[in-house]
Every structure is written in structure tokens, then in C-alpha cells.
Short mmCIF file of C-alpha atoms and ligand atoms in Angstrom, two decimals:
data_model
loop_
_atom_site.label_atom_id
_atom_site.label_comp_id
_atom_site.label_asym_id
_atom_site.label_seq_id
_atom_site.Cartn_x
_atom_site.Cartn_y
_atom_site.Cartn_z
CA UNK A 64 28.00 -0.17 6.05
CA UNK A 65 26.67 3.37 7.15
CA UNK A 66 26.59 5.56 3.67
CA UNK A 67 29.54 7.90 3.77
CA UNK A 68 28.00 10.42 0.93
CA UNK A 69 24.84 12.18 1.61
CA UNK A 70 22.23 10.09 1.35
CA UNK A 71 19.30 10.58 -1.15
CA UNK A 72 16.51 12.47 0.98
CA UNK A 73 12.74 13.77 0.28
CA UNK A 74 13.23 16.09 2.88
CA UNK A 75 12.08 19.77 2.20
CA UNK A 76 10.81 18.10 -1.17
CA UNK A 77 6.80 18.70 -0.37
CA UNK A 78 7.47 21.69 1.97
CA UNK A 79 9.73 22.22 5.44
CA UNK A 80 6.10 21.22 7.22
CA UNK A 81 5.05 17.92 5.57
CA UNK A 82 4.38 15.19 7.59
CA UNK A 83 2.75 12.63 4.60
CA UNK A 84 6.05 11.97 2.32
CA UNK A 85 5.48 10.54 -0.78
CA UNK A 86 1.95 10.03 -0.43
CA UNK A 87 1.88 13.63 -2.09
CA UNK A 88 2.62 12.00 -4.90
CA UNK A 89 -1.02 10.26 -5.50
CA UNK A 90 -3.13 13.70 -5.99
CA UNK A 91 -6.37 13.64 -7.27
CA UNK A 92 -5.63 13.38 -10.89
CA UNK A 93 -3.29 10.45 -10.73
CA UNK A 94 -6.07 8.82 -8.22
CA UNK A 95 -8.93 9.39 -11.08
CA UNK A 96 -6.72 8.01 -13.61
CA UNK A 97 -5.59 5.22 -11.40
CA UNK A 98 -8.94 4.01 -11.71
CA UNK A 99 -8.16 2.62 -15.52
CA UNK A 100 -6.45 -0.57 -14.01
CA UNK A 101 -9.77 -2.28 -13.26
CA UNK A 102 -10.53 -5.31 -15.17
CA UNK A 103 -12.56 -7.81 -13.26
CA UNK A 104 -13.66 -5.87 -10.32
CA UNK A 105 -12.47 -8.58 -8.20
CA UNK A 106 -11.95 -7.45 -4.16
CA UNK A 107 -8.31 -8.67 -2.34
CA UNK A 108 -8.75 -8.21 1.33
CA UNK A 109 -5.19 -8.13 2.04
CA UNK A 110 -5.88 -8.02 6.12
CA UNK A 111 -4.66 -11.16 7.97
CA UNK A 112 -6.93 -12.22 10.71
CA UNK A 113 -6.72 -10.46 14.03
CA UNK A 114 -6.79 -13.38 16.77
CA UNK A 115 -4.65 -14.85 20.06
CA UNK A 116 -2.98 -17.42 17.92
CA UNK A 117 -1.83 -18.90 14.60
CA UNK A 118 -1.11 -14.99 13.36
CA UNK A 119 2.43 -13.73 12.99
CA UNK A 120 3.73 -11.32 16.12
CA UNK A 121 7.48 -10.55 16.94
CA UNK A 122 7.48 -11.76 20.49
CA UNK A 123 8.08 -8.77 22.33
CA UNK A 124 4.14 -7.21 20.73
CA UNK A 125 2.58 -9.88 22.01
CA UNK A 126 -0.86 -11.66 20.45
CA UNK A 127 -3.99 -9.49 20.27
CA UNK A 128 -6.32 -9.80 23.09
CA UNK A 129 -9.73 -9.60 22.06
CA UNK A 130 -11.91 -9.20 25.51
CA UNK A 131 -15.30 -9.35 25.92
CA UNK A 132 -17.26 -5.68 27.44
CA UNK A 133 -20.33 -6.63 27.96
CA UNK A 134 -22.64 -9.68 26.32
CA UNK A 135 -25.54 -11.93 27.03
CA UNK A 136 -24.36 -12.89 30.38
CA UNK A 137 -24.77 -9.20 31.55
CA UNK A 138 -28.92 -9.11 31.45
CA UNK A 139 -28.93 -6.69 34.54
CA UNK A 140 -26.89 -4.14 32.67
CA UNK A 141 -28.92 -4.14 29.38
CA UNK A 142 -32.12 -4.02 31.72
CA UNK A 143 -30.53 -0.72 33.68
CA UNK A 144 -29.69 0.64 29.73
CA UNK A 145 -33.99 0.20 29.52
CA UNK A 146 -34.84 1.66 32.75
CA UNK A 147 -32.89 4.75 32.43
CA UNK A 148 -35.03 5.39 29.22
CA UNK A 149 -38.03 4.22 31.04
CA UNK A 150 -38.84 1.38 28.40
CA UNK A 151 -38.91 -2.64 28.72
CA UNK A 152 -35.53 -4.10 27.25
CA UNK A 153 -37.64 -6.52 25.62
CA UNK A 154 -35.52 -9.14 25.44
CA UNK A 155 -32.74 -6.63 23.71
CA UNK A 156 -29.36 -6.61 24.66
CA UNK A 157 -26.07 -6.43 22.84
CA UNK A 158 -22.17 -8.11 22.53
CA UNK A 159 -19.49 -5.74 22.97
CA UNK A 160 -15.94 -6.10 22.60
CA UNK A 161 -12.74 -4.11 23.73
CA UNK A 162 -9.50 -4.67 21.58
CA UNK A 163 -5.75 -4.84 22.85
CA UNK A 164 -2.78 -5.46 20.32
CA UNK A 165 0.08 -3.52 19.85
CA UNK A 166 -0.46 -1.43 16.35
CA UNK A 167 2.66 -3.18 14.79
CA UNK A 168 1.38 -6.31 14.79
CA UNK A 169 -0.49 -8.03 12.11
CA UNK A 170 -1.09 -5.81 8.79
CA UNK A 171 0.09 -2.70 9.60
CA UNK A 172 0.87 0.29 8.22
CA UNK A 173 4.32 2.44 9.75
CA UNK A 174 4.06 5.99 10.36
CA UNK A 175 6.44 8.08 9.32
CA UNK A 176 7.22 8.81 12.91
CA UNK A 177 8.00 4.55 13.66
CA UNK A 178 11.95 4.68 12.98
CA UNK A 179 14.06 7.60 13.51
CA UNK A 180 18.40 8.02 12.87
CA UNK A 181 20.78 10.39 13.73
CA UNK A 182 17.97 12.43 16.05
CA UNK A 183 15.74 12.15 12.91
CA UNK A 184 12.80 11.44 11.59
CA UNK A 185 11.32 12.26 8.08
CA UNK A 186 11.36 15.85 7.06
CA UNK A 187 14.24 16.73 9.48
CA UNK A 188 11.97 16.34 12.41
CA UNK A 189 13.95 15.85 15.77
CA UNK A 190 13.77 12.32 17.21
CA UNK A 191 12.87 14.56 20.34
CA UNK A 192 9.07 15.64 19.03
CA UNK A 193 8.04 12.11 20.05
CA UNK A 194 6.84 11.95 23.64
CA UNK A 195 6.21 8.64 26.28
CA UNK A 196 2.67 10.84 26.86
CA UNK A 197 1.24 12.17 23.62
CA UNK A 198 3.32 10.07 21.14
CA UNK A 199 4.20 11.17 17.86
CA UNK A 200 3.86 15.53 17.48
CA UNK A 201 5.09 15.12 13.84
CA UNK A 202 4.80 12.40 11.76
CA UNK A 203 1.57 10.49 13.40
CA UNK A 204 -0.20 7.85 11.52
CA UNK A 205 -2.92 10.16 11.49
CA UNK A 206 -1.46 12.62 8.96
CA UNK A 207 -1.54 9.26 6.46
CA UNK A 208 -5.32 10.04 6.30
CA UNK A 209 -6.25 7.55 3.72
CA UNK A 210 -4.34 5.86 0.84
CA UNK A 211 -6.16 4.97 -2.89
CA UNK A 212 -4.00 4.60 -6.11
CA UNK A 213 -2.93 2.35 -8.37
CA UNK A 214 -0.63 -0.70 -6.53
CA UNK A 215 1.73 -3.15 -9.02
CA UNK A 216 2.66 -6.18 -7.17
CA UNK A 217 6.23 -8.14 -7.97
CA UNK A 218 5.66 -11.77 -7.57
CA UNK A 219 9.40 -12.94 -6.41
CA UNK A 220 8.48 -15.85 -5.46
CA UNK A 221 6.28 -16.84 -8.00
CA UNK A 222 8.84 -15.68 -10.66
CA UNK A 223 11.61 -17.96 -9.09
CA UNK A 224 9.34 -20.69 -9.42
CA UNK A 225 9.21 -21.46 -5.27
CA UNK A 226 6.12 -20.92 -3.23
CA UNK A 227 8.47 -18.78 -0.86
CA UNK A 228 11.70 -17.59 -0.74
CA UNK A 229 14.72 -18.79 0.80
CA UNK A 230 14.74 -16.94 4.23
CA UNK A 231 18.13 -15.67 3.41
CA UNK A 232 17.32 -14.29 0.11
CA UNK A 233 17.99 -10.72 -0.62
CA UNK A 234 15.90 -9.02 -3.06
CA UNK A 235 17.72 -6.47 -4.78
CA UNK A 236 17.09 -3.89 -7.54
CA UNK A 237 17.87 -6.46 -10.24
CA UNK A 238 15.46 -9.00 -8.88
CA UNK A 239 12.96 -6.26 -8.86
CA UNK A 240 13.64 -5.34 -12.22
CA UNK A 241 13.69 -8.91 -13.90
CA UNK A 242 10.70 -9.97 -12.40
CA UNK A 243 9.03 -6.45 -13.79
CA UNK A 244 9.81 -7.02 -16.72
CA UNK A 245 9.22 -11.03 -16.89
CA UNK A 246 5.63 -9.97 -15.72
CA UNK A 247 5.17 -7.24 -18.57
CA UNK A 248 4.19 -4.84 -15.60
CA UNK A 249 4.61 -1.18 -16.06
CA UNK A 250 5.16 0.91 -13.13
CA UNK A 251 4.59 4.94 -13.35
CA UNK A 252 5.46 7.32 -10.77
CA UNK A 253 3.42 7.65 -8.10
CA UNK A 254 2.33 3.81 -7.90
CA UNK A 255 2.33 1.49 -4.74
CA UNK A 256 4.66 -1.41 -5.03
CA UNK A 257 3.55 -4.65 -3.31
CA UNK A 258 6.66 -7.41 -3.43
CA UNK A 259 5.72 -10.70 -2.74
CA UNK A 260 8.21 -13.22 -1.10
CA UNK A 261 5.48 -15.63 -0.31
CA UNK A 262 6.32 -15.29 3.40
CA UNK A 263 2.99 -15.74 5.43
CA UNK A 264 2.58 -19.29 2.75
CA UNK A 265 5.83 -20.26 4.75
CA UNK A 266 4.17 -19.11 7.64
CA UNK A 267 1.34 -20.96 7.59
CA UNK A 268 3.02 -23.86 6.19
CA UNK A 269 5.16 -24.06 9.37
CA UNK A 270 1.96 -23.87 10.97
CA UNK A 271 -0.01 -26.46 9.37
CA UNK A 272 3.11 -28.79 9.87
CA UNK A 273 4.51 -28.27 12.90
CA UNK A 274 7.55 -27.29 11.66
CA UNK A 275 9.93 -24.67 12.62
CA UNK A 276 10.58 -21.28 11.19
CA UNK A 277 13.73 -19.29 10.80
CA UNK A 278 13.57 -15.72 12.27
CA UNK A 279 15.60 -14.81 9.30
CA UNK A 280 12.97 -13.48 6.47
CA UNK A 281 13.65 -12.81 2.70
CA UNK A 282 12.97 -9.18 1.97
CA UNK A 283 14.25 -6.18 -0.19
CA UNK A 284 18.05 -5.14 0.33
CA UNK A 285 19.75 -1.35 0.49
CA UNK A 286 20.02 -1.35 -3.33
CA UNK A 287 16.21 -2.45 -3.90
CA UNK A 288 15.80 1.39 -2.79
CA UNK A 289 17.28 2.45 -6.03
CA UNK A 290 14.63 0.38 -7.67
CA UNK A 291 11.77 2.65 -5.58
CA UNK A 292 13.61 5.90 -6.31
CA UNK A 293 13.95 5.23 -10.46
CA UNK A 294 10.05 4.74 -10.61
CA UNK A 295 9.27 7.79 -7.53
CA UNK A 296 7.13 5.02 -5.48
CA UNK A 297 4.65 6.09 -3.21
CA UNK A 298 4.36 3.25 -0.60
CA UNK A 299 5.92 0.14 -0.01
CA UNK A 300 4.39 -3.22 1.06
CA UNK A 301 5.29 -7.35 1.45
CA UNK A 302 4.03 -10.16 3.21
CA UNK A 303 7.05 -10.48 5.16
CA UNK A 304 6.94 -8.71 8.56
CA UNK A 305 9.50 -5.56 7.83
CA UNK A 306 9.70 -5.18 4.23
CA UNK A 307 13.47 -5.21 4.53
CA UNK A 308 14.96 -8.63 4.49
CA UNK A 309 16.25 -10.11 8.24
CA UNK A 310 18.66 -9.74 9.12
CA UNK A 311 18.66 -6.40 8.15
CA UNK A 312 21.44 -5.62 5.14
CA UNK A 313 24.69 -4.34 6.94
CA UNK A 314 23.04 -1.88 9.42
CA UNK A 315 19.78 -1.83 11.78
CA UNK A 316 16.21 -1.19 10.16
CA UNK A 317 18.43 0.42 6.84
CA UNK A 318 15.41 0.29 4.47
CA UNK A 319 13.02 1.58 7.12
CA UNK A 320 16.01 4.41 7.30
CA UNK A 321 16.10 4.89 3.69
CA UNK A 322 12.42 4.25 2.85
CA UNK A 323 11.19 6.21 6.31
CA UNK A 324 13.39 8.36 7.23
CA UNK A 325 15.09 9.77 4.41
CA UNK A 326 12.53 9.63 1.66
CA UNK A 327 9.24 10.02 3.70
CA UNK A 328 7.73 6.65 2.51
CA UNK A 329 5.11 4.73 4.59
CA UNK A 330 5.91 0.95 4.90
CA UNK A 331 2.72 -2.18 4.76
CA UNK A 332 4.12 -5.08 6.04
CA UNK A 333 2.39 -8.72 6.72
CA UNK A 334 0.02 -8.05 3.67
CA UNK A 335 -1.58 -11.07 2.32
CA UNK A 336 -0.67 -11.32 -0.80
CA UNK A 337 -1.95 -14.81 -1.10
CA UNK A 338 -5.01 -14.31 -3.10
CA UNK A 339 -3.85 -11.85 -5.77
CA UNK A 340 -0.59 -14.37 -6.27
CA UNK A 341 -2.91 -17.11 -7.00
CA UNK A 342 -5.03 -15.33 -9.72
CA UNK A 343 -1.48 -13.93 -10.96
CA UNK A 344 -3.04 -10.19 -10.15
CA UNK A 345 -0.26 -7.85 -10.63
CA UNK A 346 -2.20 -4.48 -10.93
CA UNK A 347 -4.82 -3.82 -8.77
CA UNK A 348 -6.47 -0.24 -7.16
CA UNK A 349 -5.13 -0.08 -3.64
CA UNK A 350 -7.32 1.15 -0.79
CA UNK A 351 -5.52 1.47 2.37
CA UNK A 352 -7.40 3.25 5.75
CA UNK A 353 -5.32 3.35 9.08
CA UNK A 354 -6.65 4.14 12.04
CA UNK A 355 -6.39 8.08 13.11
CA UNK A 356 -4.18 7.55 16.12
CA UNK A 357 -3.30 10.98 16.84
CA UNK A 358 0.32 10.42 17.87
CA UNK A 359 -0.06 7.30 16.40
CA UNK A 360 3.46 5.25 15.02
CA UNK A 361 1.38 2.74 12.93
CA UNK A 362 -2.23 1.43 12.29
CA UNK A 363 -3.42 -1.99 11.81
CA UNK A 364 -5.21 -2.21 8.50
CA UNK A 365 -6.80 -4.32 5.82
CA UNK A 366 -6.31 -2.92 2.88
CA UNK A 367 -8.54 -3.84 -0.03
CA UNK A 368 -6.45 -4.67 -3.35
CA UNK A 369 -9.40 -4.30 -6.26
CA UNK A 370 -8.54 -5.88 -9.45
C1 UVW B 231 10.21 -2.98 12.83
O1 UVW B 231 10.72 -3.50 11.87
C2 UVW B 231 11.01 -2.62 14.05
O2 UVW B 231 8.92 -2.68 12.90
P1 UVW B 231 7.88 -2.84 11.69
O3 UVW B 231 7.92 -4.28 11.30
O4 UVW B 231 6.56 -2.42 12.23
O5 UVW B 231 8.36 -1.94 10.61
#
């Protein structure tokens, strides 16, 4: 049900002209603090593969294309690369590809700019400032610049004892808090919080089996965002493909709305959360660099979880 009070907003909260949300909240002495949570030094790539099958898309982004540009099979080109310079290629030549996937698919992360409501996007920008041509004026990926801090991760699924979730499962701000505490994990403000519904497992299950998947996907509901405003989180991420569970709770994309829109925080989805689950990592150092699409509405990314 649409909210009938005002809704909670960041907007105005880091100034009328911010475009990075909460991602003000890591600054450089919470970031050289942050770095107290490493133990075994241990690197999480938390990237899935980018390939033409057996990765999860939503059908209308398609698969990534990766094409070839030029490679052994072009020996006249690489020998016109030597002439110009006046020089024998010497048997040098080079492989060259050329990369086509929409920047929602895979690991991503979501711009500020991706999801707008009422004419809005984060910060009170009009829904208007986005253009067919140059994309996103306020509120590109680019502004994300680069993300390191401190990242807690909320094994759900783990906690519940299931290797994933029950597509229909809402995860709500007492799940969130009963697993926190079951784990012992501390959360200060500031942090990234990774929730684990051990989605992509069930993905490549399905896979691996031949079995069928439900388009419905376990995720957090409306009142997990109460959960992110009590500890002032900076960034959100889950294996599943939209944070939010499908279908979404009561209205379309409301967590993006809340999380995006209204509060100015940047959304990973499709992180593989696989390897940190299976060492039961729950605190790692979080290093997260999209792309700098200028107009950009999201980047693909593997971000490195260090433990
Ligand atoms: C939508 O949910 C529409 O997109 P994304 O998964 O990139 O947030």
C-alpha cells in the first residue's frame, strides 16, 4: 500500500546538490578504521562470471555478448599496425575483444538515477534530468566513484538452516535482527549490509539439474528498511537479482523507492555470496569499483569482499 505519511527521506540531508546518498557516510576516518575487521586476509571476489549462458539475466537485458575485434586470424591488420611504424611485426599480434551487456545484468551496482517515483529521483531531482541521449544529468553511476568500508553480511539462509530460501520468503526487520544477533555481528553506522538468501545456490542448482525456477525470489520486505535506517546503512547488497523480494511487497520496485529514491542508497544485487557463506565470513572490508558511465544508471562490478 502507497505510504500515506511522509515518508522517511535523505533528501537535503548531505546538501540540496548531492548526487552520492549515503555513501557520505563512509569518510575517510570511518574507511581507516574500517580497516580493523581484517583477520585472515582472505580475498571474496563477489563478481559472477560474465558469459552468453548459465548466468542470471531478466529476459528483457538479454545475455552478454562478448565479440571478438580483432585476433590471430587478422595477420594483415597486425602487419599494417608494423608498417605504419616502419618495423617487422615479428610474428606479434594481439586478441581484442569488444563487450555488449546491458549494465543491469550480472553484479551490478544501481545508480541513484536507476528508479525514480512521483517525478523523482534521489535528492528531489526531477525524473525529467534523465535524457534518451546523454542519460542520467544527476544521479549517474559515475558520481558513486568508488566504494571501500567495512561490509557485515546476514546469512538468512544459513541461519534458517536451508541452503536457500523459499522463493516466497519475505525478509523483514525481525529476520534481520535475529539472525544479527544469532551471528554475534555488530553493525555501526556507516557499514555495508550484504543479506544472503542463498539465491544464485538455487540458481545454479536449477542449473545443474535441469530443473525449473520460480521468477518469484526471496528478498528484503518494506519493513526490512527500518532495519537499514536504525543502523544508518550505507549500501545495500544480496545475491538475489533486486534486493527486494519478488514480487515486490504491495507496490512496484518499493525498496528500490525507499532505499533509492528516498534515502539516496545505492543497491548490489546478484553478489556471490557463495564463498564468504561457506567460510561463515560475516565481516569483511568491501571494495566496490563501478564503471564511470557518465550518465550511467548502473555498473557491472566485482566487488572484492576481504576478510
Ligand atoms: C530492477 O529491479 C528493475 O532493476 P535492478 O535489479 O537492476 O535493480
Amino acid at each position: 500500500m502507497p505510504e500515506t505519511t511522509a515518508p522517511k527521506k535523505n533528501w537535503g540531508r548531505w546538501g540540496a546538490d548531492d548526487e552520492r546518498g549515503a555513501l557520505n557516510l563512509i569518510d575517510d576516518t570511518k574507511r581507516a578504521s574500517d580497516y580493523e575487521v581484517l583477520r585472515t586476509g582472505k580475498i571474496y571476489s563477489l563478481g559472477l562470471p560474465i558469459q552468453r549462458s548459465g548466468v542470471p539475466v531478466f529476459e528483457y537485458r538479454g545475455p552478454a555478448q562478448r565479440l571478438t575485434l580483432a585476433s590471430q586470424t587478422d595477420g594483415a591488420f597486425w602487419e599494417s599496425f608494423g608498417e605504419a611504424m616502419d618495423i617487422p611485426t615479428d610474428g606479434a599480434g594481439g586478441n581484442e575483444d569488444l563487450l555488449i551487456f546491458g549494465t543491469h545484468s550480472g553484479t551490478h551496482l544501481d545508480a541513484l538515477c536507476h528508479v525514480y517515483h512521483d517525478d523523482h529521483m534521489y535528492n528531489g531531482f526531477e525524473t525529467s534530468t534523465f535524457g534518451s541521449y546523454g542519460g542520467a544529468a544527476r544521479n549517474s553511476i559515475h558520481q558513486v566513484d568508488g566504494v571501500a568500508g567495512r561490509a557485515v553480511m546476514l546469512d538468512v539462509a544459513a541461519h534458517l538452516g536451508v541452503p536457500w530460501l523459499d522463493p516466497m520468503f519475505r525478509i523483514t526487520d525481525d529476520v534481520l535482527e535475529e539472525v544479527r544477533e544469532a551471528q554475534g555481528t555488530s553493525i555501526r553506522p556507516g557499514d555495508i549490509l550484504l543479506v544472503r538468501t542463498g539465491w544464485i545456490d538455487s540458481f545454479y542448482d536449477s542449473l545443474a539439474n535441469g530443473t525449473e525456477l520460480s521468477a518469484a525470489q526471496a528478498g528484503i520486505d518494506q519493513s526490512a528498511v527500518d532495519f537499514i535506517d536504525r543502523y544508518d546503512i550505507a549500501l545495500v547488497g544480496s545475491d538475489n537479482g533486486a534486493v527486494e523480494c519478488l514480487p515486490c511487497d504491495e507496490t512496484l520496485l518499493s525498496v528500490h523507492v525507499k532505499l533509492l529514491v528516498h534515502r539516496g542508497i545505492n543497491l548490489l544485487e546478484f553478489a556471490d555470496l557463495r564463498g564468504m557463506a561457506a567460510d561463515g565470513v560475516h565481516e569483511c572490508f568491501l571494495v566496490i569499483a563501478p564503471m564511470k558511465v557518465v550518465g550511467g544508471t548502473g555498473s557491472p562490478v566485482n566487488p572484492i569482499a576481504i576478510a
